[in-house]
Short mmCIF file of C-alpha atoms in Angstrom, two decimals:
data_model
loop_
_atom_site.label_atom_id
_atom_site.label_comp_id
_atom_site.label_asym_id
_atom_site.label_seq_id
_atom_site.Cartn_x
_atom_site.Cartn_y
_atom_site.Cartn_z
CA MET A 1 9.18 4.07 -2.86
CA LYS A 2 8.36 7.69 -2.26
CA LYS A 3 5.49 9.71 -3.72
CA THR A 4 4.03 13.15 -3.04
CA ILE A 5 0.23 13.39 -3.20
CA ASN A 6 -1.52 16.72 -2.57
CA GLY A 7 1.60 18.08 -0.90
CA LYS A 8 2.00 15.13 1.52
CA ILE A 9 4.95 12.77 1.28
CA TYR A 10 4.26 9.03 1.39
CA ASP A 11 7.50 7.05 1.80
CA THR A 12 7.67 3.29 2.35
CA GLU A 13 11.13 3.56 3.95
CA ARG A 14 10.08 6.14 6.56
CA SER A 15 6.61 4.77 7.42
CA ASN A 16 5.38 1.96 9.63
CA LEU A 17 4.41 -1.22 7.83
CA ILE A 18 1.06 -2.40 9.18
CA LYS A 19 0.10 -5.36 6.99
CA LYS A 20 1.16 -7.00 3.74
CA VAL A 21 -1.15 -9.13 1.59
CA THR A 22 0.11 -11.27 -1.29
CA SER A 23 -2.01 -12.84 -4.02
CA GLY A 24 -0.40 -15.55 -6.13
CA THR A 25 3.16 -16.83 -5.98
CA PHE A 26 6.48 -15.29 -6.95
CA GLY A 27 6.69 -14.97 -10.72
CA ASP A 28 2.93 -15.30 -11.23
CA PRO A 29 2.02 -12.73 -13.93
CA ALA A 30 -1.39 -12.22 -12.29
CA GLY A 31 0.03 -12.07 -8.76
CA PHE A 32 0.27 -8.88 -6.72
CA GLU A 33 1.14 -7.42 -3.32
CA GLU A 34 -0.66 -4.76 -1.30
CA THR A 35 1.18 -3.32 1.70
CA LEU A 36 -0.51 -0.95 4.14
CA TYR A 37 1.64 1.73 5.79
CA GLN A 38 1.09 4.58 8.24
CA THR A 39 3.23 7.72 8.10
CA GLU A 40 4.67 9.47 11.16
CA ALA A 41 1.90 12.06 10.72
CA GLY A 42 -0.74 9.32 10.96
CA ASN A 43 -1.68 9.17 7.28
CA TYR A 44 -2.37 5.79 5.68
CA PHE A 45 -1.34 4.55 2.26
CA LEU A 46 -1.19 1.35 0.26
CA PHE A 47 1.93 0.40 -1.67
CA VAL A 48 0.92 -1.85 -4.57
CA ASN A 49 2.96 -3.88 -7.03
CA GLY A 50 2.22 -6.83 -9.28
CA GLY A 51 2.84 -8.89 -12.35
CA VAL A 52 2.17 -7.89 -15.94
CA CYS A 53 -1.33 -9.43 -15.90
CA SER A 54 -2.32 -8.12 -12.47
CA GLN A 55 -4.32 -5.07 -11.49
CA TYR A 56 -1.04 -3.41 -10.40
CA THR A 57 1.32 -3.62 -13.36
CA GLU A 58 3.46 -0.75 -12.02
CA PRO A 59 4.52 -0.03 -8.43
CA ASP A 60 2.36 2.75 -6.98
CA ILE A 61 1.26 4.42 -3.77
CA LYS A 62 -2.42 5.03 -3.08
CA ARG A 63 -3.43 7.21 -0.12
CA MET A 64 -6.23 6.03 2.13
CA SER A 65 -8.40 7.53 4.82
CA ARG A 66 -8.33 5.92 8.25
CA ALA A 67 -11.80 4.44 7.64
CA VAL A 68 -10.74 2.89 4.33
CA ALA A 69 -7.52 1.56 5.90
CA GLU A 70 -9.53 -0.05 8.73
CA SER A 71 -11.95 -1.57 6.22
CA TRP A 72 -9.01 -2.92 4.18
CA MET A 73 -7.47 -4.46 7.33
CA ASN A 74 -10.79 -6.07 8.31
CA LYS A 75 -11.11 -7.53 4.82
CA HIS A 76 -7.66 -9.14 5.16
CA ILE A 77 -7.88 -10.70 8.63
#
């Protein structure tokens, strides 16, 4: 997925995958995935996707500061 936010391009295919977290099992309507990426420019973003009853009913990209990305990683050790 590719998305432009405030003039910066966030692209899952051209960025480095850092960590993926899955909640639920495949086909679970409340299940979801959060995948942290870092762009070549050093920017962080979260790719999210989930079932129809999850907090992420549509695939999306959410940009993150380095501090927020580090906090997210620490939360998911």
